[in-house]
Short mmCIF file of C-alpha atoms and ligand atoms in Angstrom, two decimals:
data_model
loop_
_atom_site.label_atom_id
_atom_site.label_comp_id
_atom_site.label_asym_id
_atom_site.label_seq_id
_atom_site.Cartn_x
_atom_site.Cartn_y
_atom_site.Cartn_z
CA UNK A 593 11.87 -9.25 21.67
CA UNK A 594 13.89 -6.09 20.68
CA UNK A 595 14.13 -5.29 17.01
CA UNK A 596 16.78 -3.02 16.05
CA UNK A 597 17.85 -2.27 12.21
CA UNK A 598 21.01 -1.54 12.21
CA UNK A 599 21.32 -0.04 8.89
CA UNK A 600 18.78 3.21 10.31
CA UNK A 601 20.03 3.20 13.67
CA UNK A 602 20.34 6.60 14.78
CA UNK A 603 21.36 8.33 18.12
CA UNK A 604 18.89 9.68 20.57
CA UNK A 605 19.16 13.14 20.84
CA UNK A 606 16.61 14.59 23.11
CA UNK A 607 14.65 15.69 19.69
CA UNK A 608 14.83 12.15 18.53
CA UNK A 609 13.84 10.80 21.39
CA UNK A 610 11.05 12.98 21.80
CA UNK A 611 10.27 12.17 17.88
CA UNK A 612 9.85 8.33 18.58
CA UNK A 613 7.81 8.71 21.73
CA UNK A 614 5.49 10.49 19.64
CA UNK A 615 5.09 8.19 17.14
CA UNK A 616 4.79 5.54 19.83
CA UNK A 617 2.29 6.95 20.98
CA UNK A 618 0.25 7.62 17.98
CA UNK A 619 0.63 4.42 17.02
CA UNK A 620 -0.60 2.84 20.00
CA UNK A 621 -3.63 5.56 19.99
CA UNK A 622 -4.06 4.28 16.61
CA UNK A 623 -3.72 0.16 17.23
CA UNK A 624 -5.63 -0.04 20.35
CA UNK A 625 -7.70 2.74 20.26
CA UNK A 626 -10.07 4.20 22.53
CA UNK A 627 -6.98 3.75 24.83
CA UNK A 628 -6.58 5.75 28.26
CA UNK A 629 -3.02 7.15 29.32
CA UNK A 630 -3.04 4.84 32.15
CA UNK A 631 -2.79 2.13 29.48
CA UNK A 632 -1.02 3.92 27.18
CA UNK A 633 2.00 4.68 29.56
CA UNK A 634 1.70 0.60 30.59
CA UNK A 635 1.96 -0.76 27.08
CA UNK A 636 4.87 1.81 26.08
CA UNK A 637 7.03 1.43 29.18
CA UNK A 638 6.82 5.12 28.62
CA UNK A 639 6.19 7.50 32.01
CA UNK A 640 2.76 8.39 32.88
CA UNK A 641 4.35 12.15 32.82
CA UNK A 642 5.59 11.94 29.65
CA UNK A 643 2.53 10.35 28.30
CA UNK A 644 0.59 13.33 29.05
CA UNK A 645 2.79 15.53 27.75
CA UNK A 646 2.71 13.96 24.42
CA UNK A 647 -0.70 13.84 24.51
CA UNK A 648 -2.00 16.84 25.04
CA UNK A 649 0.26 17.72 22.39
CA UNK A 650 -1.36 15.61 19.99
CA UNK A 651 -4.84 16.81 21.33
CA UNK A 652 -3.42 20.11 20.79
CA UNK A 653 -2.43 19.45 16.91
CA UNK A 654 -6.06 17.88 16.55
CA UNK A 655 -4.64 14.62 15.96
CA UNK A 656 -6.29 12.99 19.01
CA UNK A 657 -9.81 13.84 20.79
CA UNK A 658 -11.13 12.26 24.18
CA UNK A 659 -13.09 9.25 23.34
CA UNK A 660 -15.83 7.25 25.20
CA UNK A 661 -14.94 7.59 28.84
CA UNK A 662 -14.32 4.40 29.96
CA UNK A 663 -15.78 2.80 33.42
CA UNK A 664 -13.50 0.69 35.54
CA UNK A 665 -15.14 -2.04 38.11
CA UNK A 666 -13.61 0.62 40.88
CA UNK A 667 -12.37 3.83 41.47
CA UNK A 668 -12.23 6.37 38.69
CA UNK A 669 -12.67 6.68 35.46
CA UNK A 670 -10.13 7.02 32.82
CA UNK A 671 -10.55 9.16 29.80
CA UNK A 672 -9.96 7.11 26.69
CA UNK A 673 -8.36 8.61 23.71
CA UNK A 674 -8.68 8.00 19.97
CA UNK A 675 -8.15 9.15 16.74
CA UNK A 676 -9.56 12.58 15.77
CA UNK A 677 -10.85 11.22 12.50
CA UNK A 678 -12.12 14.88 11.10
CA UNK A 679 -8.58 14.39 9.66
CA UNK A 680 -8.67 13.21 6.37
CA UNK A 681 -6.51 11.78 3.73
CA UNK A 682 -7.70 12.00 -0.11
CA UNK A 683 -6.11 9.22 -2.62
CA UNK A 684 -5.89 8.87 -5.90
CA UNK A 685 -5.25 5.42 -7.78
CA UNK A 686 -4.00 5.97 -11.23
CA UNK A 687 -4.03 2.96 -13.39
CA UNK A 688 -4.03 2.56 -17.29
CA UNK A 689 -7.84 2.50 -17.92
CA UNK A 690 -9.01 4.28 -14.92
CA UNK A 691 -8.36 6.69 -12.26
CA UNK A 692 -9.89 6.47 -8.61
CA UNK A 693 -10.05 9.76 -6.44
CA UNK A 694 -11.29 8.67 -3.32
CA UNK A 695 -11.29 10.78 0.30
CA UNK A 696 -10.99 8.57 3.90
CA UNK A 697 -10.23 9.09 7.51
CA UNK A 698 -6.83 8.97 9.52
CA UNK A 699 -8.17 5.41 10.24
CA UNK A 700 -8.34 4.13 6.46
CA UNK A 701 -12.17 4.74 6.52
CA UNK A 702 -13.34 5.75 2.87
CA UNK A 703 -15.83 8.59 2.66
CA UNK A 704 -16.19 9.08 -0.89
CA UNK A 705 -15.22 7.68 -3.89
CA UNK A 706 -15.07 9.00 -7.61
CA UNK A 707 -13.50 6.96 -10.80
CA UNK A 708 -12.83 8.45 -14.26
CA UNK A 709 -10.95 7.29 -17.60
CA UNK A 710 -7.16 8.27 -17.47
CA UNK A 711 -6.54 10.54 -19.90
CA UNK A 712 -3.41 9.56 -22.54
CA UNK A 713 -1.76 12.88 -21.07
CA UNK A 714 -0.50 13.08 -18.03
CA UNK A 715 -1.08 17.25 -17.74
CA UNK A 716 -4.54 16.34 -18.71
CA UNK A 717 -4.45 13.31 -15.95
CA UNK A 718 -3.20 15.88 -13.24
CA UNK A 719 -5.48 17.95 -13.84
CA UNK A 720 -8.04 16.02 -13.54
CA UNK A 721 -7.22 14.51 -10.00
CA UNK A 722 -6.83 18.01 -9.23
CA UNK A 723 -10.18 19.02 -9.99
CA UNK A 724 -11.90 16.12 -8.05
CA UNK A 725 -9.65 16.44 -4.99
CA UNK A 726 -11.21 20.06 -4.99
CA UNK A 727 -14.67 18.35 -5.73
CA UNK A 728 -14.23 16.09 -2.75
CA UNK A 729 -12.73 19.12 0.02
CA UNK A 730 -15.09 22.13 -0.81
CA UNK A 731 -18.04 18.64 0.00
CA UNK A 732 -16.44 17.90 2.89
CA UNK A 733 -16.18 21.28 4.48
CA UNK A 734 -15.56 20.35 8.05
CA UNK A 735 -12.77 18.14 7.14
CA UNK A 736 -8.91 18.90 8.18
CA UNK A 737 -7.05 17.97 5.01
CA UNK A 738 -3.80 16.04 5.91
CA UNK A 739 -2.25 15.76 2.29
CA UNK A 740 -2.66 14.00 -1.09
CA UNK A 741 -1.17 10.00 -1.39
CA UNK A 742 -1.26 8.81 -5.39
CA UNK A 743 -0.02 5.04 -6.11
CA UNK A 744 0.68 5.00 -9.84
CA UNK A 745 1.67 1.97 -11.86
CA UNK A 746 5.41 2.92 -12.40
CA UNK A 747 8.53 4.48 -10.91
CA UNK A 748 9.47 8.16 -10.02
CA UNK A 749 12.64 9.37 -9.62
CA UNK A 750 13.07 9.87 -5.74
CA UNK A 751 14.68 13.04 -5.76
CA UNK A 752 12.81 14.76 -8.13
CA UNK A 753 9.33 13.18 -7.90
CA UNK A 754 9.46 13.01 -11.69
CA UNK A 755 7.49 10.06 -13.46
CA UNK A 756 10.75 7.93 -15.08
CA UNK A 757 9.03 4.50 -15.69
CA UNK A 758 5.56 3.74 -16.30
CA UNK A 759 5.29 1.60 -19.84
CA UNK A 760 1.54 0.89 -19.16
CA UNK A 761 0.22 4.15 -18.49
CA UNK A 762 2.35 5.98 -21.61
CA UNK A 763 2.52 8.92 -19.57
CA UNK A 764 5.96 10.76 -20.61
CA UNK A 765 8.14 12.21 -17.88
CA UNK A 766 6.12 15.18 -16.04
CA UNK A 767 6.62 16.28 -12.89
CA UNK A 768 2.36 15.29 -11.35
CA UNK A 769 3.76 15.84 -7.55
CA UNK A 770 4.17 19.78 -8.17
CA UNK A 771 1.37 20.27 -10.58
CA UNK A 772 -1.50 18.68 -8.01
CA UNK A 773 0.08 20.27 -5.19
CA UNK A 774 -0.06 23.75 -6.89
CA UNK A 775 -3.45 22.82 -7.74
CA UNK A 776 -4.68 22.08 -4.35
CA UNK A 777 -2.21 23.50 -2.09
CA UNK A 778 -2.05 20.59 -0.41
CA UNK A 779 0.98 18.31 0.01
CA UNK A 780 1.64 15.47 -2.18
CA UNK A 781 2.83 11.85 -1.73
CA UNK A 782 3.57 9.84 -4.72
CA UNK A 783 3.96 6.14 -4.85
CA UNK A 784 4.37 3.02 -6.57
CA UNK A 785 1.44 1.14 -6.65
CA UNK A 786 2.95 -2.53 -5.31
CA UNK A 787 5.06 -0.28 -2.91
CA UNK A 788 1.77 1.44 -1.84
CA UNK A 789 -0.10 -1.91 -1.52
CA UNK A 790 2.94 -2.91 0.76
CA UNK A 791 2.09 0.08 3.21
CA UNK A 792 -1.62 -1.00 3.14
CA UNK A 793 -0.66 -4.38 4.29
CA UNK A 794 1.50 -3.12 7.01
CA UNK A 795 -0.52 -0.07 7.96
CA UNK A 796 -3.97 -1.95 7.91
CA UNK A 797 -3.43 -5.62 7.03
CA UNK A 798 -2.29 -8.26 9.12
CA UNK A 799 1.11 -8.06 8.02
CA UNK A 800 2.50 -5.95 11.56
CA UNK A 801 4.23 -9.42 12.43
CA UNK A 802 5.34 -10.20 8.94
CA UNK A 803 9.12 -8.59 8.40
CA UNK A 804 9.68 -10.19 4.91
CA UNK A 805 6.79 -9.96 2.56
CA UNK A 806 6.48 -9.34 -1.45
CA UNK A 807 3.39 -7.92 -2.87
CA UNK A 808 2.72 -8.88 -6.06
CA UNK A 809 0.22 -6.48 -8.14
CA UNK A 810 -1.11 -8.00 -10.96
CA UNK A 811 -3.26 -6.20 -13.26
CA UNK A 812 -2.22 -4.29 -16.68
CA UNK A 813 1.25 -5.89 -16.09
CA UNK A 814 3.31 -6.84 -12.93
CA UNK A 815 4.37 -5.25 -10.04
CA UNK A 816 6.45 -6.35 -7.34
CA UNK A 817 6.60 -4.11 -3.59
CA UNK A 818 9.58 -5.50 -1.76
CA UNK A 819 9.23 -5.54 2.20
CA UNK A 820 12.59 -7.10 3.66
CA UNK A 821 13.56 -6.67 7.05
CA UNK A 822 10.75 -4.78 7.90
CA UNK A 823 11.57 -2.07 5.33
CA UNK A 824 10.35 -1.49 1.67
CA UNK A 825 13.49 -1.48 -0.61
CA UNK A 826 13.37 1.11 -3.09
CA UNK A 827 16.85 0.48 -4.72
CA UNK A 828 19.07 3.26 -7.08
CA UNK A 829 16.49 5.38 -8.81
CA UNK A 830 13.60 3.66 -6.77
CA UNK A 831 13.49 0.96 -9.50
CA UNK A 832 13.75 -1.99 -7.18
CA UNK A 833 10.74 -4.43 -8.04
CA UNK A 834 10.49 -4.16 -11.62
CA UNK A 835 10.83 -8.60 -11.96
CA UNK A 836 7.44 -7.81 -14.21
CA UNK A 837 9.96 -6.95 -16.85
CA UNK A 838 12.93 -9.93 -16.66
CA UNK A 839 12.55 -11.75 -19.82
CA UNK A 840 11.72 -15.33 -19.54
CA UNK A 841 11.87 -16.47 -22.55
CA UNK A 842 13.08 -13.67 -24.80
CA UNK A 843 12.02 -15.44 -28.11
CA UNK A 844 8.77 -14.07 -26.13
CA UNK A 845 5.52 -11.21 -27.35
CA UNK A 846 7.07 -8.07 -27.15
CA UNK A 847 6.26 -6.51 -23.69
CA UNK A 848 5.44 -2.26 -22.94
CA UNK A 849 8.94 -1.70 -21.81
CA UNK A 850 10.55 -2.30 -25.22
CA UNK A 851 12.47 -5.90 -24.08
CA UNK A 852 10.58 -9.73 -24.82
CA UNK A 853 9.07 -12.25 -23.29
CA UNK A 854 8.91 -10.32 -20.10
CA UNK A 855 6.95 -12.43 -16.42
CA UNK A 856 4.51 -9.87 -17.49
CA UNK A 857 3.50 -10.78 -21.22
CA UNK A 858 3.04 -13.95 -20.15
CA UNK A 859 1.19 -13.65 -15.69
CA UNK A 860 -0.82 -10.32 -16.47
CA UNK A 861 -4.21 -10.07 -17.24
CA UNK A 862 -3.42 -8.91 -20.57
CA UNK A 863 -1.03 -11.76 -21.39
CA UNK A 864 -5.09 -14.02 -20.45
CA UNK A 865 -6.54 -12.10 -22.73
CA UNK A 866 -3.98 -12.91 -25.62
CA UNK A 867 -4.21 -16.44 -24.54
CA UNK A 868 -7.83 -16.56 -24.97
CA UNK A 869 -8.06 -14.50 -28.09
CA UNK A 870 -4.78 -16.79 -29.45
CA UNK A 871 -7.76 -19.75 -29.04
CA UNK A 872 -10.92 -18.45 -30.06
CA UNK A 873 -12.11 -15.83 -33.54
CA UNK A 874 -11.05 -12.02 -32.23
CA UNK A 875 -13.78 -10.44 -30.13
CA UNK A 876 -13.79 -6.79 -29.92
CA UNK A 877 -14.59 -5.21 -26.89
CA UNK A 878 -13.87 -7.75 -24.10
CA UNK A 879 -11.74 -7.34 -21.02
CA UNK A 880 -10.46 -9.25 -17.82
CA UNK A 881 -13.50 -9.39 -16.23
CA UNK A 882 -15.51 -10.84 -19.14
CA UNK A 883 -12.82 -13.41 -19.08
CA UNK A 884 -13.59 -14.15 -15.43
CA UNK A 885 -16.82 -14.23 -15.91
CA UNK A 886 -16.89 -16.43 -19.08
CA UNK A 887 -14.36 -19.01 -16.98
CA UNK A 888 -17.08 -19.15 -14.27
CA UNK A 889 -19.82 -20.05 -16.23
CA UNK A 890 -18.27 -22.96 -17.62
CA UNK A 891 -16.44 -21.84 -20.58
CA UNK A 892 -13.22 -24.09 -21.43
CA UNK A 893 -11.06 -21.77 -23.18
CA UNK A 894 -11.61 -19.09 -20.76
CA UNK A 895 -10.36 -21.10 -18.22
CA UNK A 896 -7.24 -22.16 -20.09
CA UNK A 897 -6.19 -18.65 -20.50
CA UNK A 898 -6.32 -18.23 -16.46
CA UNK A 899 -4.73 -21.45 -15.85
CA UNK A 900 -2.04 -20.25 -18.37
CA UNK A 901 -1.84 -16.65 -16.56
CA UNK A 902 -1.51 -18.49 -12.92
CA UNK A 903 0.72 -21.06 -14.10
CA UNK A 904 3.18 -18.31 -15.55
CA UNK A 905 2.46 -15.72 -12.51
CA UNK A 906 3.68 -19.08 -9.92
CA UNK A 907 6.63 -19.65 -12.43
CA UNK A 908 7.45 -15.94 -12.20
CA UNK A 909 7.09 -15.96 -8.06
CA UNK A 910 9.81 -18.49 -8.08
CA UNK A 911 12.05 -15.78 -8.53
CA UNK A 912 10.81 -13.76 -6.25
CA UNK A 913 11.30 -16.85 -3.46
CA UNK A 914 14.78 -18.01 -4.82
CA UNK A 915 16.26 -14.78 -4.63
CA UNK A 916 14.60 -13.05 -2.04
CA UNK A 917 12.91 -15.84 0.44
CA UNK A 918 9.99 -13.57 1.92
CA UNK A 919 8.04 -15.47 4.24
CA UNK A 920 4.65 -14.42 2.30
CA UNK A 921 3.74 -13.71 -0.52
CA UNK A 922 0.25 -11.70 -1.00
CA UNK A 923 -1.72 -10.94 -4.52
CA UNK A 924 -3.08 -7.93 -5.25
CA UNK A 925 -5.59 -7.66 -8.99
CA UNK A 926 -8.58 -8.76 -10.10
CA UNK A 927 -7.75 -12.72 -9.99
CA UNK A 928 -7.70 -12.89 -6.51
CA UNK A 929 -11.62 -12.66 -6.66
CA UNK A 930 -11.37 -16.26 -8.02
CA UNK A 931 -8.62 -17.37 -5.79
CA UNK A 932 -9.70 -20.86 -5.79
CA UNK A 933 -8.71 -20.78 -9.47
CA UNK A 934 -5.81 -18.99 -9.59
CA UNK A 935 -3.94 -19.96 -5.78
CA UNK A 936 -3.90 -23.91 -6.44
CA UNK A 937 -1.98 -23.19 -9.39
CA UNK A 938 0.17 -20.50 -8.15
CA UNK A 939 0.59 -22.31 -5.29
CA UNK A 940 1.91 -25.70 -7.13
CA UNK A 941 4.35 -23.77 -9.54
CA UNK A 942 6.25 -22.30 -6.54
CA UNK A 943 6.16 -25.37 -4.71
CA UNK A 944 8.01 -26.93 -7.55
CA UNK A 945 10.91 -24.46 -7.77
CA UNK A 946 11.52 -24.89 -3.38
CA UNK A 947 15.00 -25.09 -2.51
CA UNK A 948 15.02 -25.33 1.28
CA UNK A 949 12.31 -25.68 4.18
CA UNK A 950 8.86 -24.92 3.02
CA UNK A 951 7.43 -22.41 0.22
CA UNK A 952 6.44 -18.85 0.89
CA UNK A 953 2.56 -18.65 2.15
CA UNK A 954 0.74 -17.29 -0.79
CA UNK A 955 -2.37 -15.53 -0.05
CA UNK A 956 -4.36 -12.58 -1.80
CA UNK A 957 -5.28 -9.22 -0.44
CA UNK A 958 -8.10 -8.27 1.53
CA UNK A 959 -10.74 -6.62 -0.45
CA UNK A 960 -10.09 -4.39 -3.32
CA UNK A 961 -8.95 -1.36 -1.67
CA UNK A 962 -5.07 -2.35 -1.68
CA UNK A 963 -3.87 0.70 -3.66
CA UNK A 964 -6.05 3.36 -2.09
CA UNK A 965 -5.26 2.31 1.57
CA UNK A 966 -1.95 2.19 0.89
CA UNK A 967 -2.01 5.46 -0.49
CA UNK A 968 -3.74 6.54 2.68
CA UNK A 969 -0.57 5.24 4.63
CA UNK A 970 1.90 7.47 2.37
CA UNK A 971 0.17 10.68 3.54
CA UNK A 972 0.03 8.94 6.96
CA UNK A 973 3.36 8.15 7.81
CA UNK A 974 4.51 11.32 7.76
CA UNK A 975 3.16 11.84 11.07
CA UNK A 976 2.86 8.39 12.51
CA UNK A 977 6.77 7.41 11.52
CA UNK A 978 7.65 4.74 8.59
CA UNK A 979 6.97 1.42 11.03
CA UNK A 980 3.19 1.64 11.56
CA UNK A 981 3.01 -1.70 13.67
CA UNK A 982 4.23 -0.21 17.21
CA UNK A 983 3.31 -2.37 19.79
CA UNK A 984 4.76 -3.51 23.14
CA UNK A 985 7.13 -6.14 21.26
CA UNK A 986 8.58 -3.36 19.14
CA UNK A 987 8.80 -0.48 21.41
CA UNK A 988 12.47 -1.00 22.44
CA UNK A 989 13.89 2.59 23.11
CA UNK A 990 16.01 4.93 21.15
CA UNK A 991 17.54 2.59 19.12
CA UNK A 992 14.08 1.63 17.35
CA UNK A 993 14.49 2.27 13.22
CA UNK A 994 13.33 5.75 12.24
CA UNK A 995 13.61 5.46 8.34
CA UNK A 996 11.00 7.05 6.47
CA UNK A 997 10.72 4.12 3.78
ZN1 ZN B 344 8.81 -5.65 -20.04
#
């Protein structure tokens, strides 16, 4: 099946030809590796000469070593290739209450891992990043740094990097891309953090066949990561996603971003807690995962406040379906650990608001790791090419989509 998009179609030039083969061929080196050129040229449809050319390129760069060699019933043996995974990626997740520096391999592998408090600043929270990212590469010596990928829980300006949105984390504009990279000297991606867990699905998830596909990030507040076509949608100023804050009922709490009754103030894990608190005598010091762990042994009111949360977050998705009809929808936060709580009810709100054929699959996330994987595949597809799932079905010659989403 050939998939072209014709909104990124480009013409080959040689260069651009040469460009795609490469990431072809990385990406098949990084699907199916240990992989021999014998295969390789098979699967691509690419020739066996150009195939080596392009590879010892990439073994050249130190993006690909000789793997296991492989032994065939007869004849000879092939030399398999793989990954060179002394390349490494570090990551940082920023998020209201804490802030995850974490280092891992060209194949999403984490090394090491390092959380602090996020500072109210955000000099002070650059800084900080900085100085672990510097703690993690001078203890990782033998390490070939590829760049820095941050997800952050807000919206930056795409042409100038600069922070413009981020009502949970109170961090005024500042320009974090050029302060960390001064810092480090290493190159830095930034990222939204549903638009980062929408890489990590496609780069490492089992979302290569899925072409329309909504992450939903649910934590502090709401996020939404738009994947239509096959491409994430970033919209004018790279705002596109922000349903958290449509009012639903704006005789609503008053939400982060100034406006009421937001999907947020009433789906996040904050809007559980209010629930909760709403029912019960003020407790001080007690967060999300208290409330989880209250609702699982046995507490009524706890409960309530989650069935409350996942009834609003399905209400919410309803939007998402009507307006945008992905085929699947997938959960990132800390409800999905008690998806049997929160995806019968999720499930049943959207169900109720179907127009046509059947509702979107709604599923959580694999593992916790959503942000930081995804922030992996930022740094990553710069070298690999914006469409990570290259495989024989895709591979369809010069017209496949280049865009760097
Ligand atoms: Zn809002």
């Amino acid at each position: 099946m050939r998939r072209i998009d014709f909104t990124n179609t480009q013409v080959a030039s040689s260069e651009t030809a040469r460009d795609i083969n490469r990431s072809v061929v990385l990406n098949l080196i990084r699907r199916r590796q240990p992989i021999s050129r014998a295969d390789l040229a098979r699967v691509s449809g690419l020739q066996r000469s150009t195939v080596s050319l392009i590879t010892e390129q990439l073994i050249e760069e130190s993006w690909v070593v000789y793997g296991p060699t492989g032994r065939l019933p007869r004849g000879r043996r092939p030399t398999y290739l793989r990954l060179n995974e002394q390349r490494a990626i570090l990551v940082a997740d920023i998020r209201p209450a804490q802030t995850t520096v974490a280092l891992a391999d060209v194949n999403g592998r984490f090394l090491a891992q390092a959380a602090f408090l996020t500072p109210a600043d955000a000099a002070a929270g650059a800084q900080n990043i900085s100085a672990r990212i510097r703690e993690l590469m001078k203890a990782h010596p033998k390490l070939v740094f590829e760049g820095i990928g941050i997800s952050l829980p807000g919206r930056f300006e795409p042409a100038t990097k600069r922070v413009i949105f981020a009502p949970n984390l109170k961090w005024r504009q500042f320009d974090l891309k050029t302060s960390i990279e001064k810092a480090t000297g290493l190159r830095v991606e930034l990222e939204n953090a549903a638009n980062a867990c929408v890489l990590a699905e496609v780069w490492f998830g089992h979302a290569e066949n899925v072409r329309d596909m909504i992450v939903v990030t649910v934590s502090e507040g709401i996020g939404t990561g738009i994947f239509l076509n096959g491409q994430l949608m970033r919209g004018s100023h790279g705002m596109a996603g922000e349903f958290g804050h449509v009012s639903m009922d704006p005789a609503g709490p008053k939400c982060t971003c100034g406006g009421l009754g937001c999907w947020e103030v009433f789906g996040s894990n904050r809007a559980a807690l209010r629930y909760y608190h709403d029912s019960r005598a003020n407790s001080d010091d007690f967060n999300f995962q208290d409330l989880l762990t209250l609702a699982n042994a046995g507490d009524a009111l706890a409960a309530g406040a989650l069935e409350k949360m996942a009834r609003a977050l399905g209400r919410g998705m309803r939007m998402l379906m009507a307006g945008l009809a992905p085929e699947e929808i997938v959960v990132v936060g800390e409800c999905t650990t008690q998806w049997q709580r929160f995806g019968p009810v999720i499930e049943t709100e959207v169900a109720a608001g179907v127009l046509f054929g059947q509702p979107p699959r709604i599923r959580p996330a694999e593992g916790n790791m959503a942000r930081l994987r995804g922030s992996v595949a930022l740094v990553l597809q710069n070298h690999f090419g914006a469409s990570a799932n290259a495989d024989e079905a895709e591979i369809a010659g010069p017209a496949r989509k280049l865009a760097r989403s």
